Amino acid sequence: QLFVDRSLVDGVRVYAGQTNLHFDAGLMRVDSLRAESVAGELTASGGLGLVASRIDSLRFRGVVDSLGGLRRYLARRPVGDSGANANSGALAAVDSLEGSLTATGTLIGNLSQFALTATAEGSGLRIVNTTARQIAASVRLAALPDSATGTVAIRVDTLLGDSFALARVAARADLLGGGR
């Protein structure tokens, strides 16, 4: 059992976390995992093989009720408007973040090779001056972490920015393994 009280991880406030894990015969079972932070909430259950001969599946769900909790990762701009600061690479968080995201998925396999199937949905998203009414993404990848094969797809409804307005955007990437 692992319990986490109020903490700070990579500058993100963690309110609480708890997991019950069992390790046996090359398998890690996650009876339950729940972590809550300013960035959102993560839950998981299932298992994952620790050795190549053991395979299991780990289901997870992540909910971000406000992108503001992910500020340090999503929206950054250079500090200062001129001089040394503009070229120093220093960054400051931008305050204009809104929207919510939910992701669910499953990892199947073991630490040496696993598959990931996941979906994500977002609504009312705003990062600085760019907004999206809705986003839906899906991931179906196998042979991770070394030789990823599968598909990553994203659909965006009503994408607006300072100099563009798009009713619908869709993109798909097919990973063929071997870095292709």
mmCIF file with all atom_site columns, C-alpha atoms in Angstrom:
data_model
loop_
_atom_site.group_PDB
_atom_site.id
_atom_site.type_symbol
_atom_site.label_atom_id
_atom_site.label_alt_id
_atom_site.label_comp_id
_atom_site.label_asym_id
_atom_site.label_entity_id
_atom_site.label_seq_id
_atom_site.pdbx_PDB_ins_code
_atom_site.Cartn_x
_atom_site.Cartn_y
_atom_site.Cartn_z
_atom_site.occupancy
_atom_site.B_iso_or_equiv
_atom_site.pdbx_formal_charge
_atom_site.auth_seq_id
_atom_site.auth_comp_id
_atom_site.auth_asym_id
_atom_site.auth_atom_id
_atom_site.pdbx_PDB_model_num
ATOM 1   C CA . GLN A 1 1   ? 0.000   0.000   0.000   1.00 0.00 ? 1   GLN A CA 1
ATOM 2   C CA . LEU A 1 2   ? 1.206   3.466   -0.822  1.00 0.00 ? 2   LEU A CA 1
ATOM 3   C CA . PHE A 1 3   ? -0.356  6.665   0.477   1.00 0.00 ? 3   PHE A CA 1
ATOM 4   C CA . VAL A 1 4   ? 0.615   10.190  -0.554  1.00 0.00 ? 4   VAL A CA 1
ATOM 5   C CA . ASP A 1 5   ? -0.467  13.265  1.414   1.00 0.00 ? 5   ASP A CA 1
ATOM 6   C CA . ARG A 1 6   ? -0.334  16.851  0.197   1.00 0.00 ? 6   ARG A CA 1
ATOM 7   C CA . SER A 1 7   ? 2.801   17.089  -1.894  1.00 0.00 ? 7   SER A CA 1
ATOM 8   C CA . LEU A 1 8   ? 4.444   18.943  -4.732  1.00 0.00 ? 8   LEU A CA 1
ATOM 9   C CA . VAL A 1 9   ? 5.603   16.947  -7.790  1.00 0.00 ? 9   VAL A CA 1
ATOM 10  C CA . ASP A 1 10  ? 7.340   18.849  -10.602 1.00 0.00 ? 10  ASP A CA 1
ATOM 11  C CA . GLY A 1 11  ? 5.683   22.019  -9.340  1.00 0.00 ? 11  GLY A CA 1
ATOM 12  C CA . VAL A 1 12  ? 2.172   20.473  -9.417  1.00 0.00 ? 12  VAL A CA 1
ATOM 13  C CA . ARG A 1 13  ? 0.213   20.328  -6.145  1.00 0.00 ? 13  ARG A CA 1
ATOM 14  C CA . VAL A 1 14  ? -0.861  16.750  -5.294  1.00 0.00 ? 14  VAL A CA 1
ATOM 15  C CA . TYR A 1 15  ? -3.753  16.633  -2.838  1.00 0.00 ? 15  TYR A CA 1
ATOM 16  C CA . ALA A 1 16  ? -3.783  12.915  -2.119  1.00 0.00 ? 16  ALA A CA 1
ATOM 17  C CA . GLY A 1 17  ? -2.947  9.553   -3.630  1.00 0.00 ? 17  GLY A CA 1
ATOM 18  C CA . GLN A 1 18  ? -3.448  5.935   -2.746  1.00 0.00 ? 18  GLN A CA 1
ATOM 19  C CA . THR A 1 19  ? -2.709  2.603   -4.377  1.00 0.00 ? 19  THR A CA 1
ATOM 20  C CA . ASN A 1 20  ? -2.843  -1.049  -3.415  1.00 0.00 ? 20  ASN A CA 1
ATOM 21  C CA . LEU A 1 21  ? -0.303  -3.137  -5.348  1.00 0.00 ? 21  LEU A CA 1
ATOM 22  C CA . HIS A 1 22  ? 0.523   -6.857  -5.300  1.00 0.00 ? 22  HIS A CA 1
ATOM 23  C CA . PHE A 1 23  ? 3.717   -8.300  -6.791  1.00 0.00 ? 23  PHE A CA 1
ATOM 24  C CA . ASP A 1 24  ? 3.794   -12.043 -7.458  1.00 0.00 ? 24  ASP A CA 1
ATOM 25  C CA . ALA A 1 25  ? 5.391   -14.382 -10.005 1.00 0.00 ? 25  ALA A CA 1
ATOM 26  C CA . GLY A 1 26  ? 6.428   -11.647 -12.429 1.00 0.00 ? 26  GLY A CA 1
ATOM 27  C CA . LEU A 1 27  ? 3.137   -9.778  -12.305 1.00 0.00 ? 27  LEU A CA 1
ATOM 28  C CA . MET A 1 28  ? 2.131   -6.478  -10.716 1.00 0.00 ? 28  MET A CA 1
ATOM 29  C CA . ARG A 1 29  ? -1.557  -6.272  -9.805  1.00 0.00 ? 29  ARG A CA 1
ATOM 30  C CA . VAL A 1 30  ? -3.065  -2.839  -9.179  1.00 0.00 ? 30  VAL A CA 1
ATOM 31  C CA . ASP A 1 31  ? -6.132  -3.424  -7.014  1.00 0.00 ? 31  ASP A CA 1
ATOM 32  C CA . SER A 1 32  ? -6.803  0.292   -7.080  1.00 0.00 ? 32  SER A CA 1
ATOM 33  C CA . LEU A 1 33  ? -4.975  3.513   -7.778  1.00 0.00 ? 33  LEU A CA 1
ATOM 34  C CA . ARG A 1 34  ? -6.341  6.994   -7.207  1.00 0.00 ? 34  ARG A CA 1
ATOM 35  C CA . ALA A 1 35  ? -4.396  10.246  -7.317  1.00 0.00 ? 35  ALA A CA 1
ATOM 36  C CA . GLU A 1 36  ? -5.882  13.729  -7.119  1.00 0.00 ? 36  GLU A CA 1
ATOM 37  C CA . SER A 1 37  ? -3.988  16.911  -7.913  1.00 0.00 ? 37  SER A CA 1
ATOM 38  C CA . VAL A 1 38  ? -4.534  20.463  -9.079  1.00 0.00 ? 38  VAL A CA 1
ATOM 39  C CA . ALA A 1 39  ? -4.029  19.068  -12.608 1.00 0.00 ? 39  ALA A CA 1
ATOM 40  C CA . GLY A 1 40  ? -6.795  16.464  -12.307 1.00 0.00 ? 40  GLY A CA 1
ATOM 41  C CA . GLU A 1 41  ? -7.600  12.967  -11.139 1.00 0.00 ? 41  GLU A CA 1
ATOM 42  C CA . LEU A 1 42  ? -6.127  9.610   -12.177 1.00 0.00 ? 42  LEU A CA 1
ATOM 43  C CA . THR A 1 43  ? -7.612  6.195   -11.420 1.00 0.00 ? 43  THR A CA 1
ATOM 44  C CA . ALA A 1 44  ? -6.358  2.774   -12.511 1.00 0.00 ? 44  ALA A CA 1
ATOM 45  C CA . SER A 1 45  ? -6.829  -0.926  -11.866 1.00 0.00 ? 45  SER A CA 1
ATOM 46  C CA . GLY A 1 46  ? -5.682  -4.198  -13.374 1.00 0.00 ? 46  GLY A CA 1
ATOM 47  C CA . GLY A 1 47  ? -2.184  -5.492  -13.850 1.00 0.00 ? 47  GLY A CA 1
ATOM 48  C CA . LEU A 1 48  ? 0.980   -5.451  -15.914 1.00 0.00 ? 48  LEU A CA 1
ATOM 49  C CA . GLY A 1 49  ? 3.619   -8.108  -16.475 1.00 0.00 ? 49  GLY A CA 1
ATOM 50  C CA . LEU A 1 50  ? 7.026   -7.433  -14.979 1.00 0.00 ? 50  LEU A CA 1
ATOM 51  C CA . VAL A 1 51  ? 8.718   -10.153 -17.056 1.00 0.00 ? 51  VAL A CA 1
ATOM 52  C CA . ALA A 1 52  ? 8.269   -11.028 -20.735 1.00 0.00 ? 52  ALA A CA 1
ATOM 53  C CA . SER A 1 53  ? 6.383   -14.269 -20.006 1.00 0.00 ? 53  SER A CA 1
ATOM 54  C CA . ARG A 1 54  ? 3.606   -12.520 -18.037 1.00 0.00 ? 54  ARG A CA 1
ATOM 55  C CA . ILE A 1 55  ? 0.868   -10.453 -19.725 1.00 0.00 ? 55  ILE A CA 1
ATOM 56  C CA . ASP A 1 56  ? -1.988  -8.551  -18.115 1.00 0.00 ? 56  ASP A CA 1
ATOM 57  C CA . SER A 1 57  ? -4.061  -5.416  -18.695 1.00 0.00 ? 57  SER A CA 1
ATOM 58  C CA . LEU A 1 58  ? -4.132  -2.140  -16.780 1.00 0.00 ? 58  LEU A CA 1
ATOM 59  C CA . ARG A 1 59  ? -7.158  0.145   -17.230 1.00 0.00 ? 59  ARG A CA 1
ATOM 60  C CA . PHE A 1 60  ? -6.835  3.858   -16.493 1.00 0.00 ? 60  PHE A CA 1
ATOM 61  C CA . ARG A 1 61  ? -8.907  7.026   -16.517 1.00 0.00 ? 61  ARG A CA 1
ATOM 62  C CA . GLY A 1 62  ? -7.670  10.591  -16.260 1.00 0.00 ? 62  GLY A CA 1
ATOM 63  C CA . VAL A 1 63  ? -9.902  13.634  -15.826 1.00 0.00 ? 63  VAL A CA 1
ATOM 64  C CA . VAL A 1 64  ? -8.740  17.223  -16.123 1.00 0.00 ? 64  VAL A CA 1
ATOM 65  C CA . ASP A 1 65  ? -11.637 19.494  -15.161 1.00 0.00 ? 65  ASP A CA 1
ATOM 66  C CA . SER A 1 66  ? -9.674  22.656  -15.950 1.00 0.00 ? 66  SER A CA 1
ATOM 67  C CA . LEU A 1 67  ? -6.645  23.064  -18.189 1.00 0.00 ? 67  LEU A CA 1
ATOM 68  C CA . GLY A 1 68  ? -5.399  25.645  -15.690 1.00 0.00 ? 68  GLY A CA 1
ATOM 69  C CA . GLY A 1 69  ? -4.015  22.770  -13.624 1.00 0.00 ? 69  GLY A CA 1
ATOM 70  C CA . LEU A 1 70  ? -1.725  21.885  -16.555 1.00 0.00 ? 70  LEU A CA 1
ATOM 71  C CA . ARG A 1 71  ? -0.581  25.480  -17.105 1.00 0.00 ? 71  ARG A CA 1
ATOM 72  C CA . ARG A 1 72  ? 3.123   24.777  -16.679 1.00 0.00 ? 72  ARG A CA 1
ATOM 73  C CA . TYR A 1 73  ? 3.009   22.163  -19.489 1.00 0.00 ? 73  TYR A CA 1
ATOM 74  C CA . LEU A 1 74  ? 0.565   23.673  -22.012 1.00 0.00 ? 74  LEU A CA 1
ATOM 75  C CA . ALA A 1 75  ? 1.021   27.415  -22.394 1.00 0.00 ? 75  ALA A CA 1
ATOM 76  C CA . ARG A 1 76  ? 4.341   29.138  -22.132 1.00 0.00 ? 76  ARG A CA 1
ATOM 77  C CA . ARG A 1 77  ? 5.827   32.302  -23.586 1.00 0.00 ? 77  ARG A CA 1
ATOM 78  C CA . PRO A 1 78  ? 9.248   33.944  -23.391 1.00 0.00 ? 78  PRO A CA 1
ATOM 79  C CA . VAL A 1 79  ? 9.812   36.212  -20.376 1.00 0.00 ? 79  VAL A CA 1
ATOM 80  C CA . GLY A 1 80  ? 10.446  39.877  -21.241 1.00 0.00 ? 80  GLY A CA 1
ATOM 81  C CA . ASP A 1 81  ? 9.912   41.649  -24.511 1.00 0.00 ? 81  ASP A CA 1
ATOM 82  C CA . SER A 1 82  ? 13.480  42.536  -25.399 1.00 0.00 ? 82  SER A CA 1
ATOM 83  C CA . GLY A 1 83  ? 17.108  42.287  -24.436 1.00 0.00 ? 83  GLY A CA 1
ATOM 84  C CA . ALA A 1 84  ? 18.785  39.305  -22.793 1.00 0.00 ? 84  ALA A CA 1
ATOM 85  C CA . ASN A 1 85  ? 15.592  37.871  -21.300 1.00 0.00 ? 85  ASN A CA 1
ATOM 86  C CA . ALA A 1 86  ? 13.928  37.408  -24.698 1.00 0.00 ? 86  ALA A CA 1
ATOM 87  C CA . ASN A 1 87  ? 16.820  35.261  -25.921 1.00 0.00 ? 87  ASN A CA 1
ATOM 88  C CA . SER A 1 88  ? 17.660  33.484  -22.682 1.00 0.00 ? 88  SER A CA 1
ATOM 89  C CA . GLY A 1 89  ? 15.029  30.790  -23.089 1.00 0.00 ? 89  GLY A CA 1
ATOM 90  C CA . ALA A 1 90  ? 13.329  31.792  -19.825 1.00 0.00 ? 90  ALA A CA 1
ATOM 91  C CA . LEU A 1 91  ? 9.613   30.967  -19.861 1.00 0.00 ? 91  LEU A CA 1
ATOM 92  C CA . ALA A 1 92  ? 6.574   32.202  -17.978 1.00 0.00 ? 92  ALA A CA 1
ATOM 93  C CA . ALA A 1 93  ? 3.174   30.522  -17.774 1.00 0.00 ? 93  ALA A CA 1
ATOM 94  C CA . VAL A 1 94  ? 0.333   32.149  -19.699 1.00 0.00 ? 94  VAL A CA 1
ATOM 95  C CA . ASP A 1 95  ? -2.917  32.588  -17.765 1.00 0.00 ? 95  ASP A CA 1
ATOM 96  C CA . SER A 1 96  ? -5.436  32.005  -20.587 1.00 0.00 ? 96  SER A CA 1
ATOM 97  C CA . LEU A 1 97  ? -6.349  28.329  -20.176 1.00 0.00 ? 97  LEU A CA 1
ATOM 98  C CA . GLU A 1 98  ? -9.830  26.810  -20.044 1.00 0.00 ? 98  GLU A CA 1
ATOM 99  C CA . GLY A 1 99  ? -11.620 23.571  -20.818 1.00 0.00 ? 99  GLY A CA 1
ATOM 100 C CA . SER A 1 100 ? -11.820 19.987  -19.660 1.00 0.00 ? 100 SER A CA 1
ATOM 101 C CA . LEU A 1 101 ? -10.345 16.684  -20.852 1.00 0.00 ? 101 LEU A CA 1
ATOM 102 C CA . THR A 1 102 ? -11.115 13.055  -20.098 1.00 0.00 ? 102 THR A CA 1
ATOM 103 C CA . ALA A 1 103 ? -8.932  10.145  -21.216 1.00 0.00 ? 103 ALA A CA 1
ATOM 104 C CA . THR A 1 104 ? -9.563  6.429   -20.759 1.00 0.00 ? 104 THR A CA 1
ATOM 105 C CA . GLY A 1 105 ? -7.500  3.533   -21.915 1.00 0.00 ? 105 GLY A CA 1
ATOM 106 C CA . THR A 1 106 ? -5.860  0.196   -21.400 1.00 0.00 ? 106 THR A CA 1
ATOM 107 C CA . LEU A 1 107 ? -2.253  -0.965  -21.369 1.00 0.00 ? 107 LEU A CA 1
ATOM 108 C CA . ILE A 1 108 ? -1.928  -4.653  -22.279 1.00 0.00 ? 108 ILE A CA 1
ATOM 109 C CA . GLY A 1 109 ? 1.292   -6.615  -21.955 1.00 0.00 ? 109 GLY A CA 1
ATOM 110 C CA . ASN A 1 110 ? 4.408   -6.337  -19.867 1.00 0.00 ? 110 ASN A CA 1
ATOM 111 C CA . LEU A 1 111 ? 7.246   -3.896  -19.266 1.00 0.00 ? 111 LEU A CA 1
ATOM 112 C CA . SER A 1 112 ? 9.276   -5.162  -22.239 1.00 0.00 ? 112 SER A CA 1
ATOM 113 C CA . GLN A 1 113 ? 6.417   -4.900  -24.760 1.00 0.00 ? 113 GLN A CA 1
ATOM 114 C CA . PHE A 1 114 ? 2.891   -3.581  -24.421 1.00 0.00 ? 114 PHE A CA 1
ATOM 115 C CA . ALA A 1 115 ? -0.038  -2.182  -26.383 1.00 0.00 ? 115 ALA A CA 1
ATOM 116 C CA . LEU A 1 116 ? -1.990  0.996   -25.662 1.00 0.00 ? 116 LEU A CA 1
ATOM 117 C CA . THR A 1 117 ? -5.592  1.627   -26.592 1.00 0.00 ? 117 THR A CA 1
ATOM 118 C CA . ALA A 1 118 ? -6.995  4.958   -25.441 1.00 0.00 ? 118 ALA A CA 1
ATOM 119 C CA . THR A 1 119 ? -9.496  7.690   -26.215 1.00 0.00 ? 119 THR A CA 1
ATOM 120 C CA . ALA A 1 120 ? -9.607  11.298  -25.092 1.00 0.00 ? 120 ALA A CA 1
ATOM 121 C CA . GLU A 1 121 ? -12.341 13.903  -25.299 1.00 0.00 ? 121 GLU A CA 1
ATOM 122 C CA . GLY A 1 122 ? -12.175 17.580  -24.532 1.00 0.00 ? 122 GLY A CA 1
ATOM 123 C CA . SER A 1 123 ? -14.596 20.469  -24.625 1.00 0.00 ? 123 SER A CA 1
ATOM 124 C CA . GLY A 1 124 ? -14.487 24.244  -24.277 1.00 0.00 ? 124 GLY A CA 1
ATOM 125 C CA . LEU A 1 125 ? -10.716 24.282  -24.716 1.00 0.00 ? 125 LEU A CA 1
ATOM 126 C CA . ARG A 1 126 ? -8.725  27.494  -24.781 1.00 0.00 ? 126 ARG A CA 1
ATOM 127 C CA . ILE A 1 127 ? -4.970  27.878  -24.822 1.00 0.00 ? 127 ILE A CA 1
ATOM 128 C CA . VAL A 1 128 ? -3.989  31.566  -24.995 1.00 0.00 ? 128 VAL A CA 1
ATOM 129 C CA . ASN A 1 129 ? -5.873  32.862  -28.101 1.00 0.00 ? 129 ASN A CA 1
ATOM 130 C CA . THR A 1 130 ? -6.682  29.491  -29.661 1.00 0.00 ? 130 THR A CA 1
ATOM 131 C CA . THR A 1 131 ? -9.987  27.761  -28.888 1.00 0.00 ? 131 THR A CA 1
ATOM 132 C CA . ALA A 1 132 ? -11.584 24.452  -29.793 1.00 0.00 ? 132 ALA A CA 1
ATOM 133 C CA . ARG A 1 133 ? -15.209 23.645  -29.104 1.00 0.00 ? 133 ARG A CA 1
ATOM 134 C CA . GLN A 1 134 ? -14.536 19.896  -28.980 1.00 0.00 ? 134 GLN A CA 1
ATOM 135 C CA . ILE A 1 135 ? -11.610 17.528  -29.444 1.00 0.00 ? 135 ILE A CA 1
ATOM 136 C CA . ALA A 1 136 ? -11.710 13.752  -29.762 1.00 0.00 ? 136 ALA A CA 1
ATOM 137 C CA . ALA A 1 137 ? -8.588  11.617  -30.060 1.00 0.00 ? 137 ALA A CA 1
ATOM 138 C CA . SER A 1 138 ? -7.902  7.910   -30.262 1.00 0.00 ? 138 SER A CA 1
ATOM 139 C CA . VAL A 1 139 ? -4.736  5.860   -29.958 1.00 0.00 ? 139 VAL A CA 1
ATOM 140 C CA . ARG A 1 140 ? -4.252  2.199   -30.908 1.00 0.00 ? 140 ARG A CA 1
ATOM 141 C CA . LEU A 1 141 ? -0.587  1.288   -30.627 1.00 0.00 ? 141 LEU A CA 1
ATOM 142 C CA . ALA A 1 142 ? 1.221   -2.034  -30.303 1.00 0.00 ? 142 ALA A CA 1
ATOM 143 C CA . ALA A 1 143 ? 4.854   -3.080  -29.859 1.00 0.00 ? 143 ALA A CA 1
ATOM 144 C CA . LEU A 1 144 ? 5.587   -0.264  -27.409 1.00 0.00 ? 144 LEU A CA 1
ATOM 145 C CA . PRO A 1 145 ? 7.969   1.059   -26.249 1.00 0.00 ? 145 PRO A CA 1
ATOM 146 C CA . ASP A 1 146 ? 10.530  0.246   -28.972 1.00 0.00 ? 146 ASP A CA 1
ATOM 147 C CA . SER A 1 147 ? 8.772   -0.449  -32.297 1.00 0.00 ? 147 SER A CA 1
ATOM 148 C CA . ALA A 1 148 ? 5.418   1.325   -32.154 1.00 0.00 ? 148 ALA A CA 1
ATOM 149 C CA . THR A 1 149 ? 2.853   0.295   -34.748 1.00 0.00 ? 149 THR A CA 1
ATOM 150 C CA . GLY A 1 150 ? -0.745  1.455   -34.981 1.00 0.00 ? 150 GLY A CA 1
ATOM 151 C CA . THR A 1 151 ? -2.794  4.591   -35.400 1.00 0.00 ? 151 THR A CA 1
ATOM 152 C CA . VAL A 1 152 ? -3.158  7.951   -33.681 1.00 0.00 ? 152 VAL A CA 1
ATOM 153 C CA . ALA A 1 153 ? -6.125  10.091  -34.760 1.00 0.00 ? 153 ALA A CA 1
ATOM 154 C CA . ILE A 1 154 ? -7.564  13.442  -33.689 1.00 0.00 ? 154 ILE A CA 1
ATOM 155 C CA . ARG A 1 155 ? -10.701 15.372  -34.636 1.00 0.00 ? 155 ARG A CA 1
ATOM 156 C CA . VAL A 1 156 ? -11.291 18.997  -33.713 1.00 0.00 ? 156 VAL A CA 1
ATOM 157 C CA . ASP A 1 157 ? -14.612 20.822  -34.046 1.00 0.00 ? 157 ASP A CA 1
ATOM 158 C CA . THR A 1 158 ? -14.610 24.624  -34.427 1.00 0.00 ? 158 THR A CA 1
ATOM 159 C CA . LEU A 1 159 ? -10.942 25.558  -34.107 1.00 0.00 ? 159 LEU A CA 1
ATOM 160 C CA . LEU A 1 160 ? -10.413 29.326  -33.850 1.00 0.00 ? 160 LEU A CA 1
ATOM 161 C CA . GLY A 1 161 ? -7.225  31.382  -33.557 1.00 0.00 ? 161 GLY A CA 1
ATOM 162 C CA . ASP A 1 162 ? -5.995  34.925  -34.136 1.00 0.00 ? 162 ASP A CA 1
ATOM 163 C CA . SER A 1 163 ? -5.662  34.434  -37.900 1.00 0.00 ? 163 SER A CA 1
ATOM 164 C CA . PHE A 1 164 ? -7.721  31.330  -38.714 1.00 0.00 ? 164 PHE A CA 1
ATOM 165 C CA . ALA A 1 165 ? -11.153 29.749  -38.276 1.00 0.00 ? 165 ALA A CA 1
ATOM 166 C CA . LEU A 1 166 ? -11.672 26.080  -39.124 1.00 0.00 ? 166 LEU A CA 1
ATOM 167 C CA . ALA A 1 167 ? -15.015 24.317  -38.826 1.00 0.00 ? 167 ALA A CA 1
ATOM 168 C CA . ARG A 1 168 ? -13.520 20.814  -38.610 1.00 0.00 ? 168 ARG A CA 1
ATOM 169 C CA . VAL A 1 169 ? -10.001 19.416  -38.570 1.00 0.00 ? 169 VAL A CA 1
ATOM 170 C CA . ALA A 1 170 ? -9.032  15.762  -38.688 1.00 0.00 ? 170 ALA A CA 1
ATOM 171 C CA . ALA A 1 171 ? -5.578  14.189  -38.657 1.00 0.00 ? 171 ALA A CA 1
ATOM 172 C CA . ARG A 1 172 ? -4.371  10.621  -38.568 1.00 0.00 ? 172 ARG A CA 1
ATOM 173 C CA . ALA A 1 173 ? -0.896  9.154   -38.219 1.00 0.00 ? 173 ALA A CA 1
ATOM 174 C CA . ASP A 1 174 ? -0.139  5.512   -39.006 1.00 0.00 ? 174 ASP A CA 1
ATOM 175 C CA . LEU A 1 175 ? 2.949   4.182   -37.268 1.00 0.00 ? 175 LEU A CA 1
ATOM 176 C CA . LEU A 1 176 ? 4.491   1.301   -39.196 1.00 0.00 ? 176 LEU A CA 1
ATOM 177 C CA . GLY A 1 177 ? 7.270   0.347   -36.783 1.00 0.00 ? 177 GLY A CA 1
ATOM 178 C CA . GLY A 1 178 ? 10.989  0.867   -37.151 1.00 0.00 ? 178 GLY A CA 1
ATOM 179 C CA . GLY A 1 179 ? 10.556  4.635   -36.803 1.00 0.00 ? 179 GLY A CA 1
ATOM 180 C CA . ARG A 1 180 ? 8.228   4.863   -39.852 1.00 0.00 ? 180 ARG A CA 1
#
